[in-house]
PDB file of C-alpha atoms in Angstrom:
ATOM      1  CA  ARG A  23       3.986 -40.386   2.152  1.00  0.00           C
ATOM      2  CA  MET A  24       3.977 -36.743   1.314  1.00  0.00           C
ATOM      3  CA  MET A  25       7.214 -34.845   1.807  1.00  0.00           C
ATOM      4  CA  GLY A  26       7.747 -31.112   1.609  1.00  0.00           C
ATOM      5  CA  TRP A  27      10.103 -28.324   2.586  1.00  0.00           C
ATOM      6  CA  ASN A  28       9.537 -27.098   6.130  1.00  0.00           C
ATOM      7  CA  GLU A  29       7.337 -24.233   4.929  1.00  0.00           C
ATOM      8  CA  ILE A  30       4.519 -26.807   4.768  1.00  0.00           C
ATOM      9  CA  THR A  31       4.276 -26.827   8.553  1.00  0.00           C
ATOM     10  CA  GLY A  32       2.894 -23.290   8.370  1.00  0.00           C
ATOM     11  CA  GLY A  33       3.178 -20.409  10.776  1.00  0.00           C
ATOM     12  CA  ASN A  34       6.887 -19.811  10.266  1.00  0.00           C
ATOM     13  CA  LYS A  35       8.275 -16.862   8.344  1.00  0.00           C
ATOM     14  CA  LEU A  36      11.457 -18.248   6.807  1.00  0.00           C
ATOM     15  CA  HIS A  37      12.017 -15.569   4.158  1.00  0.00           C
ATOM     16  CA  ARG A  38      12.141 -11.795   4.435  1.00  0.00           C
ATOM     17  CA  TYR A  39       9.797 -11.540   1.440  1.00  0.00           C
ATOM     18  CA  THR A  40       7.139 -13.807   2.980  1.00  0.00           C
ATOM     19  CA  SER A  41       4.001 -12.004   4.083  1.00  0.00           C
ATOM     20  CA  GLU A  42       1.964 -12.894   7.136  1.00  0.00           C
ATOM     21  CA  LEU A  43      -0.802 -14.098   4.797  1.00  0.00           C
ATOM     22  CA  ASP A  44       1.616 -16.575   3.230  1.00  0.00           C
ATOM     23  CA  ILE A  45       2.172 -18.417   6.498  1.00  0.00           C
ATOM     24  CA  LEU A  46      -1.436 -18.717   7.624  1.00  0.00           C
ATOM     25  CA  THR A  47      -2.635 -22.297   7.742  1.00  0.00           C
ATOM     26  CA  LYS A  48      -6.237 -23.387   7.835  1.00  0.00           C
ATOM     27  CA  GLU A  49      -5.718 -27.118   7.549  1.00  0.00           C
ATOM     28  CA  LYS A  50      -3.693 -29.490   9.703  1.00  0.00           C
ATOM     29  CA  LEU A  51      -0.788 -31.130   7.943  1.00  0.00           C
ATOM     30  CA  ALA A  52      -1.236 -34.904   7.576  1.00  0.00           C
ATOM     31  CA  GLN A  53       0.485 -36.598  10.508  1.00  0.00           C
ATOM     32  CA  ASN A  54       2.481 -38.992   8.327  1.00  0.00           C
ATOM     33  CA  THR A  55       4.068 -36.144   6.332  1.00  0.00           C
ATOM     34  CA  ILE A  56       7.855 -36.036   6.145  1.00  0.00           C
ATOM     35  CA  VAL A  57       9.209 -32.537   6.650  1.00  0.00           C
ATOM     36  CA  HIS A  58      12.321 -31.720   4.659  1.00  0.00           C
ATOM     37  CA  PHE A  59      13.993 -29.283   7.041  1.00  0.00           C
ATOM     38  CA  TRP A  60      16.161 -26.875   5.078  1.00  0.00           C
ATOM     39  CA  LYS A  61      15.983 -23.502   6.768  1.00  0.00           C
ATOM     40  CA  GLY A  62      15.302 -22.100  10.198  1.00  0.00           C
ATOM     41  CA  ASN A  63      16.730 -22.456  13.628  1.00  0.00           C
ATOM     42  CA  LEU A  64      16.903 -25.664  15.604  1.00  0.00           C
ATOM     43  CA  ASP A  65      13.925 -24.583  17.718  1.00  0.00           C
ATOM     44  CA  LEU A  66      11.828 -24.912  14.574  1.00  0.00           C
ATOM     45  CA  LEU A  67      13.247 -28.392  13.924  1.00  0.00           C
ATOM     46  CA  ASN A  68      12.518 -29.415  17.512  1.00  0.00           C
ATOM     47  CA  LYS A  69       8.993 -28.020  17.256  1.00  0.00           C
ATOM     48  CA  THR A  70       8.365 -29.957  14.048  1.00  0.00           C
ATOM     49  CA  ILE A  71       9.552 -33.208  15.593  1.00  0.00           C
ATOM     50  CA  SER A  72       7.696 -32.635  18.856  1.00  0.00           C
ATOM     51  CA  HIS A  73       4.505 -32.324  16.793  1.00  0.00           C
ATOM     52  CA  GLY A  74       5.148 -35.872  15.608  1.00  0.00           C
ATOM     53  CA  TYR A  75       6.546 -35.337  12.116  1.00  0.00           C
ATOM     54  CA  ASP A  76       9.464 -37.275  10.679  1.00  0.00           C
ATOM     55  CA  VAL A  77      12.268 -35.119   9.293  1.00  0.00           C
ATOM     56  CA  VAL A  78      14.924 -35.280   6.624  1.00  0.00           C
ATOM     57  CA  ASN A  79      17.540 -32.789   7.758  1.00  0.00           C
ATOM     58  CA  SER A  80      19.089 -30.814   4.925  1.00  0.00           C
ATOM     59  CA  ASN A  81      19.918 -27.659   6.829  1.00  0.00           C
ATOM     60  CA  ASN A  82      21.183 -25.235   4.199  1.00  0.00           C
ATOM     61  CA  LYS A  83      24.010 -24.049   6.458  1.00  0.00           C
ATOM     62  CA  PHE A  84      25.565 -27.527   6.235  1.00  0.00           C
ATOM     63  CA  THR A  85      24.295 -29.376   3.163  1.00  0.00           C
ATOM     64  CA  TYR A  86      23.899 -27.157   0.120  1.00  0.00           C
ATOM     65  CA  LEU A  87      26.290 -28.259  -2.595  1.00  0.00           C
ATOM     66  CA  ASP A  88      25.917 -25.023  -4.550  1.00  0.00           C
ATOM     67  CA  TYR A  89      27.427 -23.086  -1.633  1.00  0.00           C
ATOM     68  CA  ASP A  90      31.121 -22.434  -2.123  1.00  0.00           C
ATOM     69  CA  TYR A  91      33.702 -24.317  -0.108  1.00  0.00           C
ATOM     70  CA  ASP A  92      34.412 -21.212   1.972  1.00  0.00           C
ATOM     71  CA  LYS A  93      30.855 -21.530   3.358  1.00  0.00           C
ATOM     72  CA  ILE A  94      30.691 -25.327   3.533  1.00  0.00           C
ATOM     73  CA  SER A  95      34.104 -26.920   3.520  1.00  0.00           C
ATOM     74  CA  LEU A  96      34.647 -30.618   2.954  1.00  0.00           C
ATOM     75  CA  GLU A  97      35.328 -31.005   6.668  1.00  0.00           C
ATOM     76  CA  LYS A  98      32.152 -29.143   7.623  1.00  0.00           C
ATOM     77  CA  ALA A  99      30.171 -31.376   5.267  1.00  0.00           C
ATOM     78  CA  TYR A 100      31.799 -34.502   6.714  1.00  0.00           C
ATOM     79  CA  ASN A 101      31.113 -33.423  10.293  1.00  0.00           C
ATOM     80  CA  PHE A 102      27.446 -32.601   9.737  1.00  0.00           C
ATOM     81  CA  ASN A 103      25.194 -34.633  11.995  1.00  0.00           C
ATOM     82  CA  PRO A 104      21.557 -34.722  10.891  1.00  0.00           C
ATOM     83  CA  ILE A 105      20.627 -35.354  14.532  1.00  0.00           C
ATOM     84  CA  PRO A 106      21.253 -32.035  16.306  1.00  0.00           C
ATOM     85  CA  ASP A 107      23.172 -32.142  19.588  1.00  0.00           C
ATOM     86  CA  ASN A 108      20.319 -30.572  21.544  1.00  0.00           C
ATOM     87  CA  LEU A 109      17.624 -32.937  20.232  1.00  0.00           C
ATOM     88  CA  SER A 110      16.183 -35.079  23.003  1.00  0.00           C
ATOM     89  CA  GLU A 111      17.126 -38.737  22.536  1.00  0.00           C
ATOM     90  CA  GLU A 112      13.469 -39.728  22.470  1.00  0.00           C
ATOM     91  CA  TYR A 113      13.189 -37.878  19.126  1.00  0.00           C
ATOM     92  CA  HIS A 114      16.324 -39.234  17.419  1.00  0.00           C
ATOM     93  CA  SER A 115      14.295 -41.816  15.493  1.00  0.00           C
ATOM     94  CA  LYS A 116      12.239 -38.980  13.962  1.00  0.00           C
ATOM     95  CA  ILE A 117      15.296 -37.912  11.929  1.00  0.00           C
ATOM     96  CA  LEU A 118      15.150 -40.185   8.893  1.00  0.00           C
ATOM     97  CA  GLY A 119      18.433 -38.979   7.452  1.00  0.00           C
ATOM     98  CA  LEU A 120      19.876 -36.105   5.495  1.00  0.00           C
ATOM     99  CA  GLY A 121      19.500 -34.513   2.116  1.00  0.00           C
ATOM    100  CA  CYS A 122      21.966 -32.440   0.172  1.00  0.00           C
ATOM    101  CA  GLN A 123      20.897 -30.178  -2.632  1.00  0.00           C
ATOM    102  CA  MET A 124      22.600 -28.800  -5.698  1.00  0.00           C
ATOM    103  CA  TRP A 125      20.690 -25.803  -6.985  1.00  0.00           C
ATOM    104  CA  GLY A 126      22.038 -25.112 -10.436  1.00  0.00           C
ATOM    105  CA  GLU A 127      20.565 -21.756 -11.395  1.00  0.00           C
ATOM    106  CA  ARG A 128      23.767 -19.950 -10.381  1.00  0.00           C
ATOM    107  CA  ILE A 129      26.218 -22.593 -11.574  1.00  0.00           C
ATOM    108  CA  SER A 130      27.561 -21.460 -14.943  1.00  0.00           C
ATOM    109  CA  THR A 131      29.259 -24.634 -16.223  1.00  0.00           C
ATOM    110  CA  VAL A 132      29.231 -28.381 -15.752  1.00  0.00           C
ATOM    111  CA  ASP A 133      32.856 -28.186 -14.609  1.00  0.00           C
ATOM    112  CA  LYS A 134      31.889 -25.686 -11.868  1.00  0.00           C
ATOM    113  CA  MET A 135      28.974 -27.932 -10.856  1.00  0.00           C
ATOM    114  CA  ASN A 136      31.250 -30.971 -10.604  1.00  0.00           C
ATOM    115  CA  LYS A 137      33.700 -29.033  -8.443  1.00  0.00           C
ATOM    116  CA  GLN A 138      30.849 -28.033  -6.144  1.00  0.00           C
ATOM    117  CA  ILE A 139      29.533 -31.591  -5.850  1.00  0.00           C
ATOM    118  CA  PHE A 140      32.703 -33.666  -5.655  1.00  0.00           C
ATOM    119  CA  PRO A 141      34.052 -34.691  -3.178  1.00  0.00           C
ATOM    120  CA  ARG A 142      31.451 -33.267  -0.765  1.00  0.00           C
ATOM    121  CA  ILE A 143      28.823 -35.725  -2.006  1.00  0.00           C
ATOM    122  CA  ALA A 144      31.080 -38.511  -0.704  1.00  0.00           C
ATOM    123  CA  ALA A 145      31.238 -36.785   2.673  1.00  0.00           C
ATOM    124  CA  TYR A 146      27.438 -36.623   2.825  1.00  0.00           C
ATOM    125  CA  ALA A 147      27.173 -40.269   1.851  1.00  0.00           C
ATOM    126  CA  GLU A 148      29.458 -41.130   4.735  1.00  0.00           C
ATOM    127  CA  VAL A 149      27.341 -38.971   7.064  1.00  0.00           C
ATOM    128  CA  GLY A 150      24.316 -41.001   6.014  1.00  0.00           C
ATOM    129  CA  TRP A 151      25.692 -44.480   6.463  1.00  0.00           C
ATOM    130  CA  THR A 152      28.548 -44.305   8.966  1.00  0.00           C
ATOM    131  CA  SER A 153      27.899 -44.183  12.686  1.00  0.00           C
ATOM    132  CA  LEU A 154      29.490 -41.281  14.536  1.00  0.00           C
ATOM    133  CA  GLU A 155      31.884 -43.500  16.446  1.00  0.00           C
ATOM    134  CA  ASN A 156      33.252 -44.935  13.193  1.00  0.00           C
ATOM    135  CA  LYS A 157      33.811 -41.641  11.406  1.00  0.00           C
ATOM    136  CA  ASN A 158      37.360 -40.389  10.930  1.00  0.00           C
ATOM    137  CA  TYR A 159      37.949 -37.315   8.792  1.00  0.00           C
ATOM    138  CA  GLN A 160      41.675 -38.026   8.242  1.00  0.00           C
ATOM    139  CA  ASN A 161      40.939 -41.523   6.947  1.00  0.00           C
ATOM    140  CA  PHE A 162      38.177 -40.157   4.774  1.00  0.00           C
ATOM    141  CA  THR A 163      40.411 -37.558   3.134  1.00  0.00           C
ATOM    142  CA  GLN A 164      43.109 -40.174   2.505  1.00  0.00           C
ATOM    143  CA  ASN A 165      40.550 -42.379   0.775  1.00  0.00           C
ATOM    144  CA  ILE A 166      39.427 -39.650  -1.638  1.00  0.00           C
ATOM    145  CA  THR A 167      42.839 -38.455  -2.726  1.00  0.00           C
ATOM    146  CA  SER A 168      41.825 -38.317  -6.395  1.00  0.00           C
ATOM    147  CA  TYR A 169      39.878 -35.130  -5.614  1.00  0.00           C
TER     148      TYR A 169
END
């Protein structure tokens, strides 16, 4: 299956530098495409899902590892839910999971990169495989004391 950032859905101006010509679409996106949602408001996510597309939710406000801890703290990462609160239950199965990105073009050293990634990557792993009712941030932080 093809997967692409949410710009592939067309018609949505996600960047200030994007022109109206850039968002014109002439072809319909294949129905089995997975949309990697990274930017935009939740209305855009809901619209994408309501059009039948599966989604990997990697909303940049919650999942970007290159963002400093003052923007995305360990607790914020741990509490991210790839299924938004306002998403109708009938669409929950359309969220396949989450993604978390580490864009390295502004990371000057490997040490800085490691500090950005660890321990948040463990928090995202727990988001992906632990049901909400079994999550406990205090227990999680006790279990990763080496960081």
